[in-house]
Coordinates of C-alpha atoms in Angstrom, one line a residue:
Chain G
M763 CA -59.3 3.1 -7.2
S764 CA -62.4 2.9 -9.3
S765 CA -65.8 2.6 -7.5
R766 CA -66.4 -0.7 -9.2
R767 CA -63.1 -2.1 -7.8
V768 CA -64.0 -0.8 -4.3
R769 CA -67.4 -2.4 -4.6
S770 CA -65.9 -5.7 -5.7
E771 CA -63.5 -5.7 -2.8
Q772 CA -66.4 -5.1 -0.4
V773 CA -68.2 -8.0 -1.8
E774 CA -65.1 -10.2 -1.5
Q775 CA -64.8 -9.1 2.2
T776 CA -68.4 -9.9 2.9
R777 CA -68.1 -13.3 1.3
D778 CA -65.0 -14.0 3.3
T779 CA -66.7 -13.1 6.6
M780 CA -69.6 -15.3 5.8
L781 CA -67.4 -18.2 4.9
R782 CA -65.4 -18.0 8.1
T783 CA -68.6 -17.6 10.2
A784 CA -70.2 -20.6 8.5
E785 CA -67.1 -22.7 9.0
R786 CA -67.1 -21.9 12.7
L787 CA -70.8 -22.5 13.2
F788 CA -70.7 -25.8 11.2
A789 CA -67.6 -26.9 13.2
E790 CA -69.3 -26.2 16.5
H791 CA -72.9 -27.4 15.9
G792 CA -72.8 -29.6 12.8
V793 CA -73.9 -28.6 9.3
A794 CA -77.5 -29.8 9.7
S795 CA -78.1 -27.8 12.9
V796 CA -77.1 -24.4 11.4
S797 CA -79.4 -22.5 9.0
N798 CA -78.3 -20.1 6.2
R799 CA -80.3 -17.4 8.2
Q800 CA -78.3 -18.0 11.3
I801 CA -75.1 -17.7 9.3
S802 CA -76.3 -14.4 7.7
E803 CA -77.2 -13.0 11.2
A804 CA -73.9 -14.2 12.9
S805 CA -72.0 -12.6 10.0
G806 CA -73.6 -9.2 10.8
Q807 CA -75.6 -9.1 7.6
G808 CA -78.8 -7.1 7.9
N809 CA -80.4 -9.2 5.2
N810 CA -81.2 -12.7 6.4
A811 CA -81.0 -14.1 2.9
A812 CA -77.4 -12.8 2.4
V813 CA -75.9 -16.4 2.4
N814 CA -78.4 -17.5 -0.2
Y815 CA -77.7 -14.4 -2.3
H816 CA -73.9 -14.9 -2.2
F817 CA -73.6 -18.7 -2.2
G818 CA -76.9 -20.4 -3.1
T819 CA -77.8 -23.5 -1.2
K820 CA -76.2 -24.8 1.9
S821 CA -74.4 -27.5 -0.2
D822 CA -73.0 -24.8 -2.4
L823 CA -71.7 -23.0 0.7
V824 CA -70.2 -26.1 2.1
R825 CA -68.5 -26.8 -1.2
E826 CA -67.1 -23.3 -1.2
I827 CA -65.5 -23.8 2.2
V828 CA -64.1 -27.2 1.2
R829 CA -62.5 -25.6 -1.9
R830 CA -60.9 -22.8 0.1
H831 CA -58.9 -25.4 2.0
A832 CA -58.4 -27.8 -0.8
G833 CA -56.0 -25.4 -2.7
P834 CA -53.5 -24.9 0.1
M835 CA -53.6 -28.6 1.0
E836 CA -52.8 -29.5 -2.6
E837 CA -49.8 -27.2 -2.4
I838 CA -48.5 -28.9 0.7
R839 CA -48.9 -32.3 -1.0
R840 CA -47.0 -30.9 -4.0
G841 CA -44.0 -30.1 -1.8
L842 CA -44.2 -33.5 0.0
L843 CA -44.5 -35.4 -3.3
E844 CA -41.3 -33.7 -4.5
R845 CA -39.5 -34.6 -1.2
Y846 CA -40.5 -38.2 -1.2
S847 CA -40.5 -38.8 -4.9
G848 CA -39.6 -42.4 -5.8
S849 CA -39.9 -43.6 -2.2
T850 CA -41.3 -47.1 -1.7
E851 CA -41.5 -46.6 2.1
L852 CA -45.1 -46.8 3.3
R853 CA -44.2 -44.4 6.2
D854 CA -43.2 -41.7 3.8
W855 CA -46.6 -41.7 2.1
V856 CA -48.5 -41.9 5.4
T857 CA -46.5 -38.8 6.3
C858 CA -47.8 -37.1 3.2
V859 CA -51.4 -38.0 4.1
V860 CA -51.1 -36.8 7.7
R861 CA -49.1 -33.7 7.1
S862 CA -51.2 -32.4 4.3
I863 CA -53.8 -31.9 7.1
T864 CA -51.6 -31.0 10.1
D865 CA -49.3 -28.6 8.2
H866 CA -52.4 -26.9 6.8
L867 CA -54.0 -26.6 10.3
D868 CA -50.7 -25.2 11.6
A869 CA -50.7 -22.6 8.9
L870 CA -54.3 -21.5 9.7
G871 CA -53.1 -20.2 13.1
H872 CA -55.0 -20.3 16.3
P873 CA -57.9 -20.9 16.7
S874 CA -58.5 -23.0 13.6
W875 CA -61.9 -24.6 12.9
Y876 CA -61.1 -26.6 9.9
A877 CA -60.4 -30.0 11.7
R878 CA -63.8 -29.8 13.5
F879 CA -65.5 -28.7 10.3
A880 CA -64.0 -31.6 8.3
A881 CA -64.9 -34.1 11.1
Q882 CA -68.5 -32.8 11.0
L883 CA -68.6 -33.3 7.2
I884 CA -67.6 -37.0 7.4
T885 CA -70.4 -37.7 9.9
E886 CA -73.1 -36.8 7.4
P887 CA -73.2 -39.2 4.4
A888 CA -74.4 -36.6 1.8
L889 CA -71.7 -34.1 2.8
R890 CA -69.1 -36.8 3.0
E891 CA -69.9 -37.6 -0.6
L892 CA -69.7 -33.9 -1.5
A893 CA -66.3 -33.5 0.0
A894 CA -65.1 -36.8 -1.5
A895 CA -66.3 -35.6 -5.0
E896 CA -64.2 -32.4 -4.6
I897 CA -61.0 -34.3 -3.5
A898 CA -61.5 -37.0 -6.2
E899 CA -60.3 -34.4 -8.8
A900 CA -57.3 -33.2 -6.8
P901 CA -54.2 -34.5 -8.7
M902 CA -51.7 -34.3 -5.8
F903 CA -54.1 -36.1 -3.5
L904 CA -54.6 -38.9 -6.0
A905 CA -50.8 -39.2 -6.6
V906 CA -50.2 -39.5 -2.8
L907 CA -52.9 -42.2 -2.5
D908 CA -51.5 -44.2 -5.4
A909 CA -48.0 -44.1 -4.0
L910 CA -49.3 -45.2 -0.6
H911 CA -51.3 -48.1 -2.1
A912 CA -48.2 -49.2 -4.0
C913 CA -46.3 -49.7 -0.7
L914 CA -49.1 -51.7 1.1
P915 CA -48.8 -55.3 2.0
D916 CA -51.0 -57.6 -0.1
L917 CA -54.6 -56.8 1.0
P918 CA -57.9 -57.7 -0.7
P919 CA -59.3 -54.5 -2.4
E920 CA -62.2 -54.2 0.0
V921 CA -59.8 -54.4 3.0
R922 CA -57.6 -51.8 1.5
H923 CA -60.6 -49.6 1.1
E924 CA -61.6 -50.1 4.7
R925 CA -58.1 -49.2 5.9
D926 CA -58.2 -46.0 3.9
D927 CA -61.6 -45.3 5.5
M928 CA -60.3 -46.0 9.0
A929 CA -57.1 -44.0 8.5
H930 CA -59.2 -41.0 7.3
T931 CA -61.6 -41.4 10.2
L932 CA -58.8 -41.6 12.8
I933 CA -56.8 -38.6 11.3
L934 CA -59.8 -36.2 11.1
H935 CA -61.4 -37.0 14.4
F936 CA -58.1 -37.0 16.3
C937 CA -57.1 -33.7 14.8
A938 CA -60.6 -32.3 15.6
Q939 CA -60.1 -33.4 19.2
R940 CA -56.7 -31.7 19.4
E941 CA -58.1 -28.6 17.9
R942 CA -61.0 -28.6 20.4
S943 CA -58.5 -28.9 23.3
G944 CA -57.5 -25.3 22.5
T945 CA -53.7 -26.1 22.6
P946 CA -53.0 -28.2 19.5
R947 CA -49.4 -29.0 18.9
W948 CA -49.6 -29.9 15.3
S949 CA -46.1 -31.4 14.8
A950 CA -46.5 -33.6 17.8
T951 CA -50.0 -34.6 16.7
A952 CA -48.6 -35.4 13.2
A953 CA -45.8 -37.6 14.7
A954 CA -48.3 -39.6 16.9
L955 CA -50.7 -40.1 13.9
I956 CA -47.9 -41.1 11.5
D957 CA -46.8 -43.9 13.8
A958 CA -50.4 -45.1 14.4
V959 CA -51.6 -44.9 10.8
D960 CA -48.5 -46.7 9.6
G961 CA -49.3 -49.5 12.0
L962 CA -52.9 -49.5 11.0
Y963 CA -52.0 -50.0 7.3
R964 CA -49.3 -52.6 8.0
A965 CA -51.6 -54.9 10.0
P966 CA -52.2 -58.2 8.2
S967 CA -55.8 -59.0 7.4
R968 CA -57.0 -61.9 9.5
Q969 CA -60.7 -61.2 8.8
S970 CA -61.4 -64.7 7.3
V971 CA -59.9 -66.3 10.4
A972 CA -61.8 -64.1 12.9
Chain B
M1156 CA -101.8 -55.6 40.9
S1157 CA -101.8 -52.7 43.4
S1158 CA -102.4 -49.3 42.1
R1159 CA -99.0 -48.2 43.5
R1160 CA -97.3 -50.9 41.4
V1161 CA -99.2 -49.9 38.3
R1162 CA -98.2 -46.3 38.9
S1163 CA -94.6 -47.3 39.4
E1164 CA -94.6 -49.3 36.1
Q1165 CA -96.0 -46.3 34.3
V1166 CA -93.3 -44.1 35.6
E1167 CA -90.7 -46.7 34.5
Q1168 CA -92.2 -46.7 31.0
T1169 CA -92.2 -42.9 30.8
R1170 CA -88.6 -42.7 31.9
D1171 CA -87.7 -45.4 29.4
T1172 CA -89.4 -43.6 26.5
M1173 CA -87.6 -40.3 27.5
L1174 CA -84.2 -42.0 27.7
R1175 CA -84.6 -43.6 24.3
T1176 CA -85.8 -40.4 22.7
A1177 CA -83.0 -38.4 24.3
E1178 CA -80.4 -40.9 23.1
R1179 CA -81.7 -40.7 19.5
L1180 CA -81.9 -36.9 19.5
F1181 CA -78.4 -36.6 21.0
A1182 CA -77.1 -39.1 18.5
E1183 CA -78.6 -37.2 15.6
H1184 CA -77.9 -33.6 16.6
G1185 CA -75.3 -33.6 19.3
V1186 CA -75.9 -33.2 23.0
A1187 CA -75.5 -29.4 23.1
S1188 CA -78.0 -28.8 20.3
V1189 CA -80.9 -30.6 22.0
S1190 CA -82.8 -29.1 24.9
N1191 CA -84.6 -30.9 27.7
R1192 CA -87.8 -29.2 26.5
Q1193 CA -87.3 -30.7 23.0
I1194 CA -86.8 -34.2 24.5
S1195 CA -89.9 -33.8 26.6
E1196 CA -91.9 -32.8 23.6
A1197 CA -90.5 -35.5 21.3
S1198 CA -91.3 -38.1 24.0
G1199 CA -95.0 -37.1 23.9
Q1200 CA -94.9 -35.5 27.3
G1201 CA -97.5 -32.8 27.8
N1202 CA -95.4 -31.2 30.4
N1203 CA -92.3 -29.6 28.9
A1204 CA -90.4 -29.9 32.1
A1205 CA -90.9 -33.7 32.2
V1206 CA -87.2 -34.4 31.6
N1207 CA -86.1 -32.1 34.4
Y1208 CA -88.7 -33.7 36.7
H1209 CA -87.6 -37.3 36.0
F1210 CA -83.8 -36.8 35.5
G1211 CA -82.7 -33.4 36.6
T1212 CA -80.1 -31.6 34.5
K1213 CA -78.9 -32.6 31.1
S1214 CA -75.7 -34.0 32.5
D1215 CA -77.8 -36.2 34.8
L1216 CA -79.8 -37.4 31.8
V1217 CA -76.6 -38.2 29.8
R1218 CA -75.2 -40.1 32.8
E1219 CA -78.3 -42.1 33.0
I1220 CA -78.1 -43.1 29.3
V1221 CA -74.4 -44.0 29.7
R1222 CA -75.2 -46.2 32.7
R1223 CA -78.0 -48.1 30.9
H1224 CA -75.4 -49.2 28.4
A1225 CA -72.5 -49.7 30.8
G1226 CA -74.1 -52.6 32.6
P1227 CA -74.6 -54.9 29.5
M1228 CA -71.1 -53.9 28.2
E1229 CA -69.6 -55.0 31.5
E1230 CA -71.3 -58.4 31.2
I1231 CA -69.9 -58.8 27.7
R1232 CA -66.5 -58.0 29.0
R1233 CA -66.9 -60.5 31.9
G1234 CA -67.6 -63.3 29.3
L1235 CA -64.6 -62.3 27.2
L1236 CA -62.3 -62.0 30.2
E1237 CA -63.2 -65.6 31.1
R1238 CA -62.5 -66.7 27.6
Y1239 CA -59.1 -65.0 27.2
S1240 CA -58.1 -65.4 30.8
G1241 CA -54.3 -65.7 31.1
S1242 CA -53.6 -64.7 27.5
T1243 CA -50.6 -62.6 26.7
E1244 CA -51.6 -62.0 23.1
L1245 CA -52.3 -58.4 22.4
R1246 CA -54.8 -59.3 19.8
D1247 CA -57.0 -61.1 22.4
W1248 CA -57.3 -58.0 24.5
V1249 CA -57.9 -55.8 21.5
T1250 CA -60.7 -58.2 20.6
C1251 CA -62.2 -57.7 24.1
V1252 CA -62.1 -53.9 23.7
V1253 CA -63.7 -53.9 20.3
R1254 CA -66.3 -56.6 20.9
S1255 CA -67.5 -55.1 24.2
I1256 CA -68.8 -52.4 21.9
T1257 CA -69.8 -54.3 18.7
D1258 CA -71.4 -57.2 20.5
H1259 CA -73.4 -54.7 22.5
L1260 CA -74.5 -52.8 19.3
D1261 CA -75.5 -56.1 17.8
A1262 CA -77.6 -57.0 20.8
L1263 CA -79.4 -53.6 20.6
G1264 CA -81.0 -54.6 17.3
H1265 CA -81.7 -52.3 14.4
P1266 CA -81.7 -49.4 14.3
S1267 CA -79.4 -48.7 17.2
W1268 CA -78.3 -45.2 18.2
Y1269 CA -75.7 -45.9 20.8
A1270 CA -72.6 -45.7 18.6
R1271 CA -73.6 -42.3 17.3
F1272 CA -74.5 -41.2 20.8
A1273 CA -71.1 -42.3 22.2
A1274 CA -69.3 -40.6 19.3
Q1275 CA -71.1 -37.4 20.1
L1276 CA -70.1 -37.6 23.7
I1277 CA -66.4 -37.9 22.9
T1278 CA -66.6 -34.7 20.8
E1279 CA -67.6 -32.6 23.8
P1280 CA -64.8 -32.4 26.4
A1281 CA -67.1 -32.0 29.5
L1282 CA -69.2 -35.0 28.4
R1283 CA -66.2 -37.0 27.5
E1284 CA -65.0 -36.5 31.1
L1285 CA -68.5 -37.5 32.4
A1286 CA -68.4 -40.7 30.4
A1287 CA -64.8 -41.4 31.4
A1288 CA -65.7 -41.0 35.1
E1289 CA -68.5 -43.6 34.7
I1290 CA -66.2 -46.1 33.0
A1291 CA -63.3 -45.5 35.4
E1292 CA -65.2 -47.4 38.0
A1293 CA -66.1 -50.4 35.8
P1294 CA -64.1 -53.3 37.1
M1295 CA -64.2 -55.4 33.9
F1296 CA -63.3 -52.5 31.7
L1297 CA -60.2 -51.8 33.9
A1298 CA -59.2 -55.5 33.9
V1299 CA -59.3 -55.6 30.1
L1300 CA -57.3 -52.4 29.8
D1301 CA -54.7 -53.7 32.3
A1302 CA -54.4 -57.0 30.4
L1303 CA -54.0 -55.1 27.1
H1304 CA -51.3 -52.8 28.5
A1305 CA -49.4 -55.8 29.8
C1306 CA -49.0 -57.1 26.2
L1307 CA -47.9 -53.8 24.6
P1308 CA -44.4 -53.3 23.2
D1309 CA -42.3 -50.9 25.3
L1310 CA -43.8 -47.5 24.8
P1311 CA -43.4 -44.3 26.9
P1312 CA -46.4 -43.8 29.2
E1313 CA -47.6 -40.7 27.3
V1314 CA -47.4 -42.6 24.0
R1315 CA -49.4 -45.5 25.5
H1316 CA -52.0 -43.0 26.6
E1317 CA -52.1 -41.5 23.1
R1318 CA -52.6 -44.9 21.6
D1319 CA -55.5 -45.7 23.9
D1320 CA -57.0 -42.4 22.9
M1321 CA -56.5 -43.0 19.2
A1322 CA -57.9 -46.6 19.5
H1323 CA -61.0 -45.3 21.3
T1324 CA -61.5 -42.5 18.7
L1325 CA -61.2 -44.9 15.8
I1326 CA -63.5 -47.6 17.3
L1327 CA -66.3 -45.2 18.3
H1328 CA -66.3 -43.1 15.1
F1329 CA -66.0 -46.1 12.8
C1330 CA -68.9 -47.8 14.6
A1331 CA -70.9 -44.6 14.4
Q1332 CA -70.3 -44.4 10.7
R1333 CA -71.4 -48.0 10.2
E1334 CA -74.4 -47.5 12.3
R1335 CA -75.3 -44.4 10.3
S1336 CA -75.0 -46.4 7.0
G1337 CA -78.2 -48.2 8.1
T1338 CA -76.7 -51.6 7.3
P1339 CA -74.1 -52.3 9.9
R1340 CA -72.7 -55.8 9.9
W1341 CA -71.2 -55.8 13.4
S1342 CA -69.2 -59.0 13.2
A1343 CA -67.5 -57.8 10.0
T1344 CA -67.0 -54.3 11.5
A1345 CA -65.4 -56.0 14.6
A1346 CA -63.0 -58.1 12.5
A1347 CA -61.9 -55.0 10.5
L1348 CA -61.4 -53.0 13.7
I1349 CA -59.5 -55.7 15.5
D1350 CA -56.9 -56.0 12.7
A1351 CA -56.5 -52.2 12.5
V1352 CA -56.4 -51.5 16.3
D1353 CA -53.9 -54.3 16.8
G1354 CA -51.6 -52.7 14.2
L1355 CA -52.2 -49.3 15.7
Y1356 CA -51.0 -50.5 19.1
R1357 CA -48.1 -52.5 17.8
A1358 CA -46.5 -49.7 15.8
P1359 CA -43.1 -48.6 17.3
S1360 CA -42.9 -45.1 18.5
R1361 CA -40.6 -43.1 16.3
Q1362 CA -41.8 -39.7 17.6
S1363 CA -38.3 -38.6 18.8
V1364 CA -36.9 -39.3 15.3
A1365 CA -39.8 -37.6 13.4

């Protein structure tokens, strides 16, 4: 192996360690409470500026973690889209939305940190936008969401948007809670969420009456 | 006014300032990330042990904040229980659950921190238990939950428990998100949540089929 290749593998390993460490610390303490210096230290880097050197700003680092998970989740969606292709059953598309997360968490093994990390992201408006901007370009994600919207009962656009938002909030925080429990059973979690999110979307809008 | 009474009012004011400061810091950074010393400092207390002196441990402090909100929320529930007395409509009891929170947030004025504080509590298992233990003795809370359960479709007990858990997760995190936006419209938030939580509870359980 050439020394250049050895060096490049070492760099890759260092970056990997730092990304995993950052994800865990962000998941546990929130993104705002953890500094790049703390991540460098906890990754065993002698140089406290290692995170800045390898990734840039904290937003760049968060974006990198989001991207590492986005790829496998798109692949899960690709498989589910094939399976449910042509379906007009809301429940099938809710299943795609839920399982793109729970199947990914299952594949990460134990312990995973991604559900807690993602839940932390959606509690900080700027990071929520950052994550949303990444996913807005994911073709499988968009295809699933379109198929889901096509099965919805007639809802005003702002109500539909609110339901998407509530479904997202429920799925991520409920998965984070299960992950935190230390004994997540992802297929049971998925089944519970699919029932509930299906019901959440089907509910008629009575807001004008309320 | 006697000097003893003046002194007692000063103590009350100091405690009030510390409780408000602690709630805001916990809401912003999470309970684990904030020390009693930081709360003492941010409350303008010269003595860094002021929180320990007035409240004891951090758990004692959290319990005190929870209790400050529990009273007014029980009063809101008392009013709603009277209004919906005898109803067998699930939606009425979902309304009680949602509005005991949103009406309280509305009454707190702007900005409030309680939704974010409560959302932080449910993300730390020990604090979640602490908050649950407080509410487990609240008679109006229990009366609302009993009435709600009596209107539910036939669900296995563990599924019913999961739905309670998901409803609670959705309501608190969605309210926290609205509070964080800086422009919460609590009556609109309540209306959106009532529709969604009603649907979440009504969904049949298909977990054995999944």
